[in-house]
Every structure is written in structure tokens, then in C-alpha cells.
GROMACS .gro file of C-alpha atoms in nm:
model
  452
    1UNK     CA    1  -4.462  -2.032   7.365
    2UNK     CA    2  -4.557  -2.151   7.019
    3UNK     CA    3  -4.811  -1.960   6.817
    4UNK     CA    4  -5.111  -2.172   6.725
    5UNK     CA    5  -5.361  -2.139   6.444
    6UNK     CA    6  -5.640  -2.380   6.367
    7UNK     CA    7  -5.907  -2.423   6.103
    8UNK     CA    8  -6.087  -2.684   6.314
    9UNK     CA    9  -6.419  -2.596   6.476
   10UNK     CA   10  -6.361  -2.795   6.797
   11UNK     CA   11  -6.437  -2.574   7.098
   12UNK     CA   12  -6.161  -2.476   7.338
   13UNK     CA   13  -6.255  -2.453   7.705
   14UNK     CA   14  -6.115  -2.522   8.049
   15UNK     CA   15  -6.336  -2.817   8.140
   16UNK     CA   16  -6.237  -3.060   7.864
   17UNK     CA   17  -6.016  -3.255   8.105
   18UNK     CA   18  -6.340  -3.407   8.237
   19UNK     CA   19  -6.447  -3.516   7.888
   20UNK     CA   20  -6.187  -3.753   7.735
   21UNK     CA   21  -6.444  -3.898   7.494
   22UNK     CA   22  -6.514  -3.554   7.350
   23UNK     CA   23  -6.140  -3.493   7.322
   24UNK     CA   24  -6.114  -3.819   7.129
   25UNK     CA   25  -6.396  -3.720   6.896
   26UNK     CA   26  -6.234  -3.384   6.828
   27UNK     CA   27  -5.902  -3.553   6.753
   28UNK     CA   28  -6.062  -3.799   6.510
   29UNK     CA   29  -6.213  -3.516   6.306
   30UNK     CA   30  -5.865  -3.402   6.207
   31UNK     CA   31  -5.784  -3.608   5.895
   32UNK     CA   32  -5.423  -3.675   5.984
   33UNK     CA   33  -5.382  -3.960   5.737
   34UNK     CA   34  -5.018  -4.056   5.685
   35UNK     CA   35  -4.909  -4.014   5.412
   36UNK     CA   36  -4.899  -3.718   5.396
   37UNK     CA   37  -4.985  -3.659   5.763
   38UNK     CA   38  -5.076  -3.290   5.771
   39UNK     CA   39  -5.075  -3.305   6.149
   40UNK     CA   40  -5.022  -2.930   6.198
   41UNK     CA   41  -5.389  -2.833   6.243
   42UNK     CA   42  -5.433  -3.103   6.506
   43UNK     CA   43  -5.114  -3.009   6.691
   44UNK     CA   44  -5.212  -2.641   6.679
   45UNK     CA   45  -5.551  -2.723   6.829
   46UNK     CA   46  -5.384  -2.908   7.115
   47UNK     CA   47  -5.170  -2.599   7.163
   48UNK     CA   48  -5.487  -2.389   7.191
   49UNK     CA   49  -5.612  -2.620   7.466
   50UNK     CA   50  -5.288  -2.578   7.656
   51UNK     CA   51  -5.310  -2.200   7.612
   52UNK     CA   52  -5.661  -2.204   7.758
   53UNK     CA   53  -5.529  -2.386   8.065
   54UNK     CA   54  -5.235  -2.148   8.097
   55UNK     CA   55  -4.978  -2.417   8.015
   56UNK     CA   56  -4.676  -2.327   7.804
   57UNK     CA   57  -4.550  -2.550   7.528
   58UNK     CA   58  -4.302  -2.559   7.243
   59UNK     CA   59  -4.319  -2.710   6.899
   60UNK     CA   60  -4.036  -2.867   6.702
   61UNK     CA   61  -4.056  -2.954   6.335
   62UNK     CA   62  -3.837  -3.102   6.068
   63UNK     CA   63  -4.122  -3.034   5.824
   64UNK     CA   64  -4.332  -2.724   5.916
   65UNK     CA   65  -4.651  -2.908   5.823
   66UNK     CA   66  -4.565  -3.187   6.068
   67UNK     CA   67  -4.480  -3.035   6.406
   68UNK     CA   68  -4.432  -3.207   6.741
   69UNK     CA   69  -4.547  -3.055   7.069
   70UNK     CA   70  -4.369  -3.075   7.406
   71UNK     CA   71  -4.508  -2.935   7.732
   72UNK     CA   72  -4.438  -2.970   8.104
   73UNK     CA   73  -4.644  -2.946   8.422
   74UNK     CA   74  -4.413  -2.883   8.718
   75UNK     CA   75  -4.434  -3.132   9.003
   76UNK     CA   76  -4.262  -3.213   9.328
   77UNK     CA   77  -3.922  -3.364   9.389
   78UNK     CA   78  -4.008  -3.702   9.237
   79UNK     CA   79  -3.871  -3.828   8.905
   80UNK     CA   80  -4.021  -3.688   8.584
   81UNK     CA   81  -4.259  -3.895   8.372
   82UNK     CA   82  -4.329  -3.861   7.999
   83UNK     CA   83  -4.673  -3.918   7.843
   84UNK     CA   84  -4.639  -3.945   7.465
   85UNK     CA   85  -4.845  -4.036   7.163
   86UNK     CA   86  -4.892  -3.980   6.791
   87UNK     CA   87  -5.182  -3.815   6.611
   88UNK     CA   88  -5.118  -3.945   6.260
   89UNK     CA   89  -5.329  -4.237   6.137
   90UNK     CA   90  -5.318  -4.489   5.852
   91UNK     CA   91  -5.528  -4.449   5.534
   92UNK     CA   92  -5.887  -4.569   5.495
   93UNK     CA   93  -5.873  -4.625   5.119
   94UNK     CA   94  -6.049  -4.940   5.002
   95UNK     CA   95  -6.201  -5.019   5.341
   96UNK     CA   96  -6.569  -5.060   5.428
   97UNK     CA   97  -6.697  -4.834   5.705
   98UNK     CA   98  -7.038  -4.824   5.872
   99UNK     CA   99  -6.981  -4.456   5.955
  100UNK     CA  100  -6.758  -4.191   5.801
  101UNK     CA  101  -6.416  -4.262   5.956
  102UNK     CA  102  -6.361  -3.893   6.036
  103UNK     CA  103  -6.702  -3.796   6.176
  104UNK     CA  104  -6.643  -3.961   6.517
  105UNK     CA  105  -6.997  -4.095   6.540
  106UNK     CA  106  -7.109  -4.232   6.878
  107UNK     CA  107  -7.337  -4.532   6.834
  108UNK     CA  108  -7.400  -4.853   7.027
  109UNK     CA  109  -7.183  -4.729   7.311
  110UNK     CA  110  -6.877  -4.689   7.085
  111UNK     CA  111  -6.689  -4.405   6.921
  112UNK     CA  112  -6.637  -4.500   6.554
  113UNK     CA  113  -6.351  -4.367   6.345
  114UNK     CA  114  -5.996  -4.392   6.226
  115UNK     CA  115  -5.755  -4.367   6.517
  116UNK     CA  116  -5.999  -4.470   6.790
  117UNK     CA  117  -5.764  -4.754   6.880
  118UNK     CA  118  -5.437  -4.645   6.719
  119UNK     CA  119  -5.386  -4.416   6.893
  120UNK     CA  120  -5.601  -4.109   6.935
  121UNK     CA  121  -5.779  -4.274   7.228
  122UNK     CA  122  -5.443  -4.286   7.405
  123UNK     CA  123  -5.367  -3.925   7.314
  124UNK     CA  124  -5.708  -3.824   7.451
  125UNK     CA  125  -5.636  -4.008   7.778
  126UNK     CA  126  -5.295  -3.846   7.812
  127UNK     CA  127  -5.422  -3.502   7.717
  128UNK     CA  128  -5.716  -3.523   7.961
  129UNK     CA  129  -5.480  -3.632   8.239
  130UNK     CA  130  -5.231  -3.357   8.161
  131UNK     CA  131  -5.499  -3.086   8.154
  132UNK     CA  132  -5.648  -3.221   8.477
  133UNK     CA  133  -5.309  -3.181   8.642
  134UNK     CA  134  -5.298  -2.823   8.516
  135UNK     CA  135  -5.645  -2.752   8.655
  136UNK     CA  136  -5.573  -2.895   9.001
  137UNK     CA  137  -5.414  -2.706   9.288
  138UNK     CA  138  -5.201  -2.999   9.402
  139UNK     CA  139  -4.877  -3.074   9.219
  140UNK     CA  140  -4.804  -3.423   9.085
  141UNK     CA  141  -4.519  -3.612   9.256
  142UNK     CA  142  -4.271  -3.507   8.987
  143UNK     CA  143  -4.267  -3.315   8.660
  144UNK     CA  144  -4.504  -3.455   8.400
  145UNK     CA  145  -4.417  -3.404   8.034
  146UNK     CA  146  -4.659  -3.431   7.743
  147UNK     CA  147  -4.524  -3.510   7.398
  148UNK     CA  148  -4.758  -3.528   7.097
  149UNK     CA  149  -4.583  -3.629   6.777
  150UNK     CA  150  -4.633  -3.666   6.406
  151UNK     CA  151  -4.531  -3.944   6.166
  152UNK     CA  152  -4.530  -4.256   6.385
  153UNK     CA  153  -4.713  -4.451   6.114
  154UNK     CA  154  -4.444  -4.350   5.865
  155UNK     CA  155  -4.149  -4.449   6.081
  156UNK     CA  156  -4.107  -4.136   6.293
  157UNK     CA  157  -3.848  -3.960   6.077
  158UNK     CA  158  -4.047  -3.635   6.111
  159UNK     CA  159  -4.157  -3.720   6.464
  160UNK     CA  160  -3.983  -3.892   6.752
  161UNK     CA  161  -3.690  -4.004   6.536
  162UNK     CA  162  -3.623  -3.640   6.453
  163UNK     CA  163  -3.660  -3.529   6.815
  164UNK     CA  164  -3.416  -3.779   6.962
  165UNK     CA  165  -3.161  -3.695   6.691
  166UNK     CA  166  -3.194  -3.316   6.696
  167UNK     CA  167  -3.332  -3.238   7.042
  168UNK     CA  168  -3.205  -3.507   7.281
  169UNK     CA  169  -3.196  -3.245   7.558
  170UNK     CA  170  -3.575  -3.284   7.590
  171UNK     CA  171  -3.521  -3.632   7.733
  172UNK     CA  172  -3.210  -3.572   7.943
  173UNK     CA  173  -3.375  -3.621   8.283
  174UNK     CA  174  -3.643  -3.872   8.182
  175UNK     CA  175  -3.605  -4.243   8.263
  176UNK     CA  176  -3.958  -4.369   8.196
  177UNK     CA  177  -4.240  -4.294   7.953
  178UNK     CA  178  -4.597  -4.412   7.901
  179UNK     CA  179  -4.721  -4.460   7.545
  180UNK     CA  180  -4.857  -4.736   7.324
  181UNK     CA  181  -4.904  -5.043   7.297
  182UNK     CA  182  -5.084  -5.232   7.575
  183UNK     CA  183  -5.295  -5.203   7.886
  184UNK     CA  184  -5.606  -5.359   7.731
  185UNK     CA  185  -5.763  -5.691   7.831
  186UNK     CA  186  -5.670  -6.004   7.640
  187UNK     CA  187  -5.789  -6.355   7.720
  188UNK     CA  188  -5.511  -6.612   7.694
  189UNK     CA  189  -5.574  -6.977   7.784
  190UNK     CA  190  -5.895  -6.872   7.960
  191UNK     CA  191  -5.717  -6.614   8.177
  192UNK     CA  192  -5.782  -6.239   8.168
  193UNK     CA  193  -5.445  -6.077   8.108
  194UNK     CA  194  -5.338  -5.717   8.057
  195UNK     CA  195  -5.026  -5.700   7.837
  196UNK     CA  196  -4.808  -5.394   7.895
  197UNK     CA  197  -4.544  -5.344   7.630
  198UNK     CA  198  -4.190  -5.326   7.768
  199UNK     CA  199  -3.990  -5.406   7.455
  200UNK     CA  200  -4.039  -5.456   7.083
  201UNK     CA  201  -3.886  -5.625   6.784
  202UNK     CA  202  -3.656  -5.419   6.565
  203UNK     CA  203  -3.741  -5.297   6.216
  204UNK     CA  204  -3.489  -5.421   5.960
  205UNK     CA  205  -3.567  -5.366   5.592
  206UNK     CA  206  -3.344  -5.546   5.344
  207UNK     CA  207  -3.311  -5.566   4.969
  208UNK     CA  208  -3.182  -5.898   4.837
  209UNK     CA  209  -3.051  -5.882   4.479
  210UNK     CA  210  -3.009  -6.192   4.264
  211UNK     CA  211  -2.805  -6.214   3.945
  212UNK     CA  212  -2.818  -6.486   3.683
  213UNK     CA  213  -2.820  -6.586   3.319
  214UNK     CA  214  -3.018  -6.360   3.089
  215UNK     CA  215  -3.117  -6.349   2.725
  216UNK     CA  216  -3.404  -6.384   2.482
  217UNK     CA  217  -3.710  -6.534   2.649
  218UNK     CA  218  -3.786  -6.759   2.350
  219UNK     CA  219  -3.498  -6.990   2.453
  220UNK     CA  220  -3.475  -7.205   2.767
  221UNK     CA  221  -3.249  -7.064   3.040
  222UNK     CA  222  -3.121  -7.207   3.366
  223UNK     CA  223  -2.973  -7.026   3.663
  224UNK     CA  224  -3.175  -6.710   3.604
  225UNK     CA  225  -3.203  -6.431   3.856
  226UNK     CA  226  -3.581  -6.476   3.857
  227UNK     CA  227  -3.549  -6.848   3.928
  228UNK     CA  228  -3.302  -6.791   4.211
  229UNK     CA  229  -3.526  -6.526   4.362
  230UNK     CA  230  -3.833  -6.750   4.336
  231UNK     CA  231  -3.655  -7.038   4.508
  232UNK     CA  232  -3.534  -6.802   4.782
  233UNK     CA  233  -3.882  -6.659   4.841
  234UNK     CA  234  -4.046  -7.003   4.844
  235UNK     CA  235  -3.808  -7.122   5.115
  236UNK     CA  236  -3.840  -6.806   5.325
  237UNK     CA  237  -4.218  -6.828   5.288
  238UNK     CA  238  -4.239  -7.184   5.419
  239UNK     CA  239  -3.960  -7.221   5.677
  240UNK     CA  240  -3.887  -7.063   6.013
  241UNK     CA  241  -3.562  -6.892   6.098
  242UNK     CA  242  -3.377  -7.013   6.411
  243UNK     CA  243  -3.520  -6.979   6.762
  244UNK     CA  244  -3.399  -6.692   6.983
  245UNK     CA  245  -3.488  -6.681   7.353
  246UNK     CA  246  -3.441  -6.320   7.463
  247UNK     CA  247  -3.473  -6.170   7.812
  248UNK     CA  248  -3.794  -5.993   7.705
  249UNK     CA  249  -3.946  -6.321   7.582
  250UNK     CA  250  -3.845  -6.496   7.905
  251UNK     CA  251  -4.015  -6.227   8.112
  252UNK     CA  252  -4.333  -6.253   7.907
  253UNK     CA  253  -4.367  -6.630   7.889
  254UNK     CA  254  -4.269  -6.687   8.251
  255UNK     CA  255  -4.543  -6.442   8.354
  256UNK     CA  256  -4.792  -6.626   8.132
  257UNK     CA  257  -4.687  -6.962   8.277
  258UNK     CA  258  -4.754  -6.827   8.626
  259UNK     CA  259  -5.099  -6.705   8.525
  260UNK     CA  260  -5.252  -6.993   8.327
  261UNK     CA  261  -5.366  -7.344   8.427
  262UNK     CA  262  -5.091  -7.610   8.469
  263UNK     CA  263  -5.135  -7.774   8.128
  264UNK     CA  264  -5.093  -7.447   7.942
  265UNK     CA  265  -4.819  -7.341   8.183
  266UNK     CA  266  -4.611  -7.638   8.072
  267UNK     CA  267  -4.645  -7.523   7.712
  268UNK     CA  268  -4.532  -7.169   7.789
  269UNK     CA  269  -4.235  -7.299   7.986
  270UNK     CA  270  -4.145  -7.535   7.701
  271UNK     CA  271  -4.147  -7.243   7.455
  272UNK     CA  272  -3.836  -7.117   7.634
  273UNK     CA  273  -3.645  -7.438   7.556
  274UNK     CA  274  -3.502  -7.388   7.204
  275UNK     CA  275  -3.507  -7.763   7.140
  276UNK     CA  276  -3.883  -7.768   7.198
  277UNK     CA  277  -3.995  -7.422   7.084
  278UNK     CA  278  -4.104  -7.496   6.728
  279UNK     CA  279  -4.275  -7.827   6.813
  280UNK     CA  280  -4.470  -7.656   7.091
  281UNK     CA  281  -4.573  -7.371   6.861
  282UNK     CA  282  -4.701  -7.624   6.608
  283UNK     CA  283  -4.905  -7.792   6.881
  284UNK     CA  284  -5.051  -7.479   7.038
  285UNK     CA  285  -5.410  -7.382   6.963
  286UNK     CA  286  -5.411  -7.013   7.062
  287UNK     CA  287  -5.209  -6.702   6.973
  288UNK     CA  288  -4.951  -6.911   6.788
  289UNK     CA  289  -4.876  -6.651   6.520
  290UNK     CA  290  -4.799  -6.383   6.779
  291UNK     CA  291  -4.585  -6.611   6.995
  292UNK     CA  292  -4.402  -6.745   6.690
  293UNK     CA  293  -4.298  -6.394   6.591
  294UNK     CA  294  -4.155  -6.322   6.937
  295UNK     CA  295  -3.923  -6.621   6.932
  296UNK     CA  296  -3.773  -6.585   6.585
  297UNK     CA  297  -3.640  -6.325   6.350
  298UNK     CA  298  -3.890  -6.296   6.067
  299UNK     CA  299  -3.850  -6.203   5.701
  300UNK     CA  300  -4.145  -6.139   5.471
  301UNK     CA  301  -4.099  -6.065   5.099
  302UNK     CA  302  -4.317  -5.764   5.013
  303UNK     CA  303  -4.191  -5.611   4.684
  304UNK     CA  304  -4.024  -5.766   4.378
  305UNK     CA  305  -3.841  -5.554   4.120
  306UNK     CA  306  -3.698  -5.713   3.809
  307UNK     CA  307  -3.734  -5.718   3.433
  308UNK     CA  308  -3.857  -5.443   3.204
  309UNK     CA  309  -3.942  -5.628   2.881
  310UNK     CA  310  -4.179  -5.918   2.821
  311UNK     CA  311  -3.936  -6.117   2.604
  312UNK     CA  312  -3.611  -6.050   2.791
  313UNK     CA  313  -3.496  -6.272   3.078
  314UNK     CA  314  -3.360  -6.019   3.331
  315UNK     CA  315  -3.004  -6.043   3.457
  316UNK     CA  316  -3.096  -5.889   3.792
  317UNK     CA  317  -3.396  -5.922   4.024
  318UNK     CA  318  -3.442  -5.762   4.368
  319UNK     CA  319  -3.683  -5.862   4.643
  320UNK     CA  320  -3.764  -5.634   4.937
  321UNK     CA  321  -3.775  -5.807   5.275
  322UNK     CA  322  -3.954  -5.665   5.578
  323UNK     CA  323  -3.753  -5.827   5.856
  324UNK     CA  324  -3.831  -5.791   6.226
  325UNK     CA  325  -3.547  -5.884   6.458
  326UNK     CA  326  -3.576  -5.996   6.817
  327UNK     CA  327  -3.405  -5.766   7.071
  328UNK     CA  328  -3.026  -5.787   7.055
  329UNK     CA  329  -3.002  -5.908   6.693
  330UNK     CA  330  -2.833  -5.712   6.413
  331UNK     CA  331  -2.893  -5.704   6.034
  332UNK     CA  332  -2.586  -5.922   5.979
  333UNK     CA  333  -2.747  -6.190   6.197
  334UNK     CA  334  -3.063  -6.221   5.992
  335UNK     CA  335  -2.864  -6.208   5.666
  336UNK     CA  336  -2.657  -6.505   5.786
  337UNK     CA  337  -2.974  -6.691   5.886
  338UNK     CA  338  -3.130  -6.632   5.544
  339UNK     CA  339  -2.817  -6.755   5.367
  340UNK     CA  340  -2.809  -7.067   5.583
  341UNK     CA  341  -3.181  -7.135   5.539
  342UNK     CA  342  -3.191  -7.091   5.161
  343UNK     CA  343  -2.843  -7.198   5.060
  344UNK     CA  344  -2.819  -6.883   4.848
  345UNK     CA  345  -2.588  -6.581   4.851
  346UNK     CA  346  -2.782  -6.279   4.730
  347UNK     CA  347  -2.638  -5.931   4.761
  348UNK     CA  348  -2.801  -5.782   5.070
  349UNK     CA  349  -2.847  -5.411   5.130
  350UNK     CA  350  -2.979  -5.268   5.455
  351UNK     CA  351  -3.251  -5.015   5.366
  352UNK     CA  352  -3.345  -4.935   5.726
  353UNK     CA  353  -3.255  -5.063   6.070
  354UNK     CA  354  -3.409  -4.918   6.385
  355UNK     CA  355  -3.228  -5.074   6.678
  356UNK     CA  356  -3.379  -5.116   7.023
  357UNK     CA  357  -3.263  -5.224   7.369
  358UNK     CA  358  -3.184  -5.594   7.423
  359UNK     CA  359  -3.374  -5.600   7.753
  360UNK     CA  360  -3.628  -5.398   7.949
  361UNK     CA  361  -3.643  -5.218   8.282
  362UNK     CA  362  -3.949  -5.361   8.460
  363UNK     CA  363  -3.952  -5.133   8.765
  364UNK     CA  364  -4.245  -4.922   8.649
  365UNK     CA  365  -4.414  -5.221   8.487
  366UNK     CA  366  -4.481  -5.346   8.839
  367UNK     CA  367  -4.646  -5.016   8.935
  368UNK     CA  368  -4.860  -5.002   8.621
  369UNK     CA  369  -4.955  -5.367   8.651
  370UNK     CA  370  -5.062  -5.317   9.012
  371UNK     CA  371  -5.308  -5.047   8.904
  372UNK     CA  372  -5.472  -5.278   8.650
  373UNK     CA  373  -5.472  -5.579   8.881
  374UNK     CA  374  -5.634  -5.379   9.163
  375UNK     CA  375  -5.911  -5.257   8.933
  376UNK     CA  376  -5.980  -5.577   8.738
  377UNK     CA  377  -5.831  -5.878   8.912
  378UNK     CA  378  -5.662  -5.957   8.580
  379UNK     CA  379  -5.298  -6.050   8.538
  380UNK     CA  380  -5.053  -5.793   8.398
  381UNK     CA  381  -4.806  -5.939   8.149
  382UNK     CA  382  -4.481  -5.777   8.026
  383UNK     CA  383  -4.528  -5.771   7.650
  384UNK     CA  384  -4.262  -5.811   7.385
  385UNK     CA  385  -4.424  -5.647   7.082
  386UNK     CA  386  -4.393  -5.802   6.736
  387UNK     CA  387  -4.457  -5.470   6.562
  388UNK     CA  388  -4.289  -5.133   6.596
  389UNK     CA  389  -4.379  -4.821   6.795
  390UNK     CA  390  -4.210  -4.491   6.875
  391UNK     CA  391  -4.071  -4.660   7.185
  392UNK     CA  392  -3.773  -4.773   6.978
  393UNK     CA  393  -3.675  -4.409   6.924
  394UNK     CA  394  -3.694  -4.331   7.295
  395UNK     CA  395  -3.463  -4.625   7.358
  396UNK     CA  396  -3.192  -4.430   7.173
  397UNK     CA  397  -3.196  -4.169   7.452
  398UNK     CA  398  -3.219  -4.432   7.729
  399UNK     CA  399  -3.588  -4.380   7.804
  400UNK     CA  400  -3.780  -4.697   7.890
  401UNK     CA  401  -4.126  -4.688   7.734
  402UNK     CA  402  -4.427  -4.879   7.867
  403UNK     CA  403  -4.731  -4.952   7.654
  404UNK     CA  404  -5.014  -4.840   7.879
  405UNK     CA  405  -5.339  -4.734   7.710
  406UNK     CA  406  -5.573  -4.900   7.963
  407UNK     CA  407  -5.898  -5.025   7.812
  408UNK     CA  408  -6.152  -5.292   7.893
  409UNK     CA  409  -6.271  -5.399   7.551
  410UNK     CA  410  -6.468  -5.714   7.624
  411UNK     CA  411  -6.546  -5.895   7.299
  412UNK     CA  412  -6.416  -5.615   7.076
  413UNK     CA  413  -6.149  -5.771   6.847
  414UNK     CA  414  -5.873  -5.517   6.907
  415UNK     CA  415  -5.606  -5.669   6.683
  416UNK     CA  416  -5.852  -5.718   6.397
  417UNK     CA  417  -5.979  -5.359   6.407
  418UNK     CA  418  -5.648  -5.173   6.432
  419UNK     CA  419  -5.576  -5.024   6.085
  420UNK     CA  420  -5.901  -5.180   5.956
  421UNK     CA  421  -6.246  -5.060   5.858
  422UNK     CA  422  -6.497  -4.989   6.136
  423UNK     CA  423  -6.223  -4.917   6.389
  424UNK     CA  424  -6.401  -4.822   6.711
  425UNK     CA  425  -6.362  -4.807   7.088
  426UNK     CA  426  -6.615  -4.834   7.374
  427UNK     CA  427  -6.702  -4.500   7.532
  428UNK     CA  428  -6.669  -4.656   7.878
  429UNK     CA  429  -6.320  -4.786   7.794
  430UNK     CA  430  -6.191  -4.435   7.720
  431UNK     CA  431  -6.331  -4.294   8.044
  432UNK     CA  432  -6.205  -4.589   8.249
  433UNK     CA  433  -5.862  -4.576   8.089
  434UNK     CA  434  -5.823  -4.205   8.156
  435UNK     CA  435  -5.871  -4.267   8.528
  436UNK     CA  436  -5.607  -4.540   8.522
  437UNK     CA  437  -5.359  -4.310   8.345
  438UNK     CA  438  -5.422  -4.041   8.605
  439UNK     CA  439  -5.359  -4.299   8.881
  440UNK     CA  440  -5.035  -4.399   8.711
  441UNK     CA  441  -4.912  -4.040   8.699
  442UNK     CA  442  -4.999  -3.980   9.064
  443UNK     CA  443  -4.830  -4.302   9.178
  444UNK     CA  444  -4.517  -4.282   8.964
  445UNK     CA  445  -4.202  -4.253   9.167
  446UNK     CA  446  -4.373  -4.281   9.505
  447UNK     CA  447  -4.181  -4.508   9.738
  448UNK     CA  448  -4.460  -4.762   9.782
  449UNK     CA  449  -4.609  -4.741   9.433
  450UNK     CA  450  -4.985  -4.734   9.375
  451UNK     CA  451  -5.214  -4.783   9.671
  452UNK     CA  452  -5.443  -5.082   9.626
   0.00000   0.00000   0.00000
């Protein structure tokens, strides 16, 4: 068992499994801002909770100040299930906050603070469920694993990326995991839906280097590296890359077409016809930006590096491109698309590529969706995620991750508040979601799934 030390004043007791909101507040008070992260105190405190419940755990660290915790509650003969989440959060610099982002104030029925949505609320739900299992006499259907990691917001190199590379044995018997992103209510075309992430786009960072004529800036020059780069960026900024209809997109849009009124259903069905996709996106009135990203590779210029003297035209200019590739695509594919789109041949270098699975296993999606549908009457939707989560690392060890942090948020603008000032979550949503996670654990692997 790992040795744990903490400088945090959060109490440790054996009834916290009944208080997920208090767990969340305690988690928020650890300032695990990444960079640098400094997740150790938070992870150690979680270890103290497990100690209090008599549950063993181990920690694994690439960087001693950024450990990851893995623990198991033994169950019956059913398949094992992994609950996983990250405790690092993004910075708050330059943002306006009604309350201190690390005080975890409860006001107006909400917990306010950094990480309330991404994703300490999920960690609190998973931790409360895990400790409840430890406190109960009855075993869960199969082994339940808890994994709390560092560094998700920085790419996972010290977190799940490190674990799957250096400790793949932890995942040897696991087929399915529950983590972020999804399980909350989202109104689409007037219909209450509950997206559950089953797949995500792939991170692909590129540098594109342009070379051209250089010289003294007092003379006119044509064919400069700066001019080529500017033309390239202008085109990429204003034009779409080609349409890609992936299995994950088909699953998502077919489910949406089944859920919405006929007029909107026709639009969602037409999105899956590459000859109509872009025209339909231009005509749609809701969620267009999100849907657009799921049907194309994207490339956004974010950093330009070139020139070091005011009166010298540089010979070389580099632009950094944050590309997100649809499942199944490779860096060479988006490079070819960028060359075709712009008519230019920059020198591309792959800075980072985190591959993911081309398609998703939906078996447990049906179980999770049934829980939400039974409780709310809403429609579960398999979500292809435009952003990146730690699920892409689990894919490298053949673990299918499902985004299932169940919350009923009402009018709370989830996507606007994630990573923003005044991030907050309803108290009731945390309590409700914890019950749904517990139901998911108890139903996982049972022959007939959840009982409605």
C-alpha cells in the first residue's frame, strides 16, 4: 500500500460516501492547476480516504509530484469495470470569478469553483461510488477499479499516457471504462438528449515551415516566406477540409435523426451524405460548429514563429497547426488535404499525434443509456467528441471508454463554463449523478442490463 501524506485540512471519515458534494468541495480546494499540476497532495488525500475504508491502493508516478492512484474493490464473477478521472484543472489567470475559484463556495444551489465541471465533479461521483462499495456488505457483480490520474489537461504524459506505456498490466483484464465526457442533458432540436461519449477526434499537432526570398526590408520582395505563410493561413482560416463520414459519426447522427422531429431528422440524415454535408451545415441553425467539427478534419493556426529583426525579411517562417482528425485518419491524410486546399507545399513536421480507435464498441452504451432514459425520459446519444480526453490513451490498451458523468444541468451553459470563469455545478446534479454512477456499476455485466 502506498504511504500518504497530506497538508490539506479536509477531514477523513468513513461516511463520506454519502456526501459526494462535500467530496467535490474538498477536491476543489486542492489547487491542482496544470501547469504545473502539483497533484500529489490531492492524490495523497484520496489515499487517506481509501485507508480509512480499509481499501488498498498503489500509486505510480513518472514525476513524484504527479502521482496516479489505482485501487480495486473485489466483486463477483462478472467482468471488471474501470472508473477513472483526472484531478488536474486548467488555470484561472485573467478570468472573472464571483467567488474564489478554490474556496468551493456553495451559493444559489451551486458549488462554485475550478473543476466543478471538468472534472472534479466526476471524480467525486466515482470516489463516492467506490467508497460506498467498500462500505457495503454485498459485492458488486465484478471487480471495480478506481483510477485517479494527473496531467489530463496537459496531454496525459505524466498520467494515463504514462500508465498505458509503462504499466499496461493494470488494464489487462479490463474491456470497458467510465470517465468523461458526457451524461449531461443537452437540448437539440427541442429534444432532451443525453450524449455519452464513445469516441473522440485525434490530436495531431503540426508545424508547417515556409521558405522564400529574403533580404533588406527597405526593398520590395515577392515570394517571401511570410507571404506564403499568410496566404496559407488565410485559406485554412476560411475553407473547410473534405468531408469524412466515420462509423462514430453515423452512430451519432442516426441516433439524433431517430430522436428529433421529421424536419430536423431529414437534416441529420443528409449530413451523412458527403455531397450534401457542407450545404446542410450552412443551412442548420443549431449546434453547427460542433457538428461541423465531427465531419471534417480541422486545422487551426495557433502560433507563428518567424523573423528576428525589424528590417530583415525572413527566409523561413513556421506556423503551428492544432489539427484534430476524425477517427481513422492519419497525419499524412491531413497534410495531403492541406496541400490540396492551399496549393502550397510547406515542410510539415508532426509534433504530436495521439491516435484513437476508428470505431466504438456500443455494448455498454446501451446499458448506460437505459439508466438515463429510465430516470429522465430523455434520449441517450452516442457522442463523437471534437476535443480530447484520456479515453484516447485507454484505446491504446483496448479499453473502450464511455463518457458518463450524469448531470441534469437545466439552463446551466455547460460548454460555456468549462475552462471559464464562474465554473459551477448544481448541488442536486452531483447527488443525482452519483446515484446513476452507482446504478451503472451495479448493472454492468449483468445479463439483462439495468432494471427499468
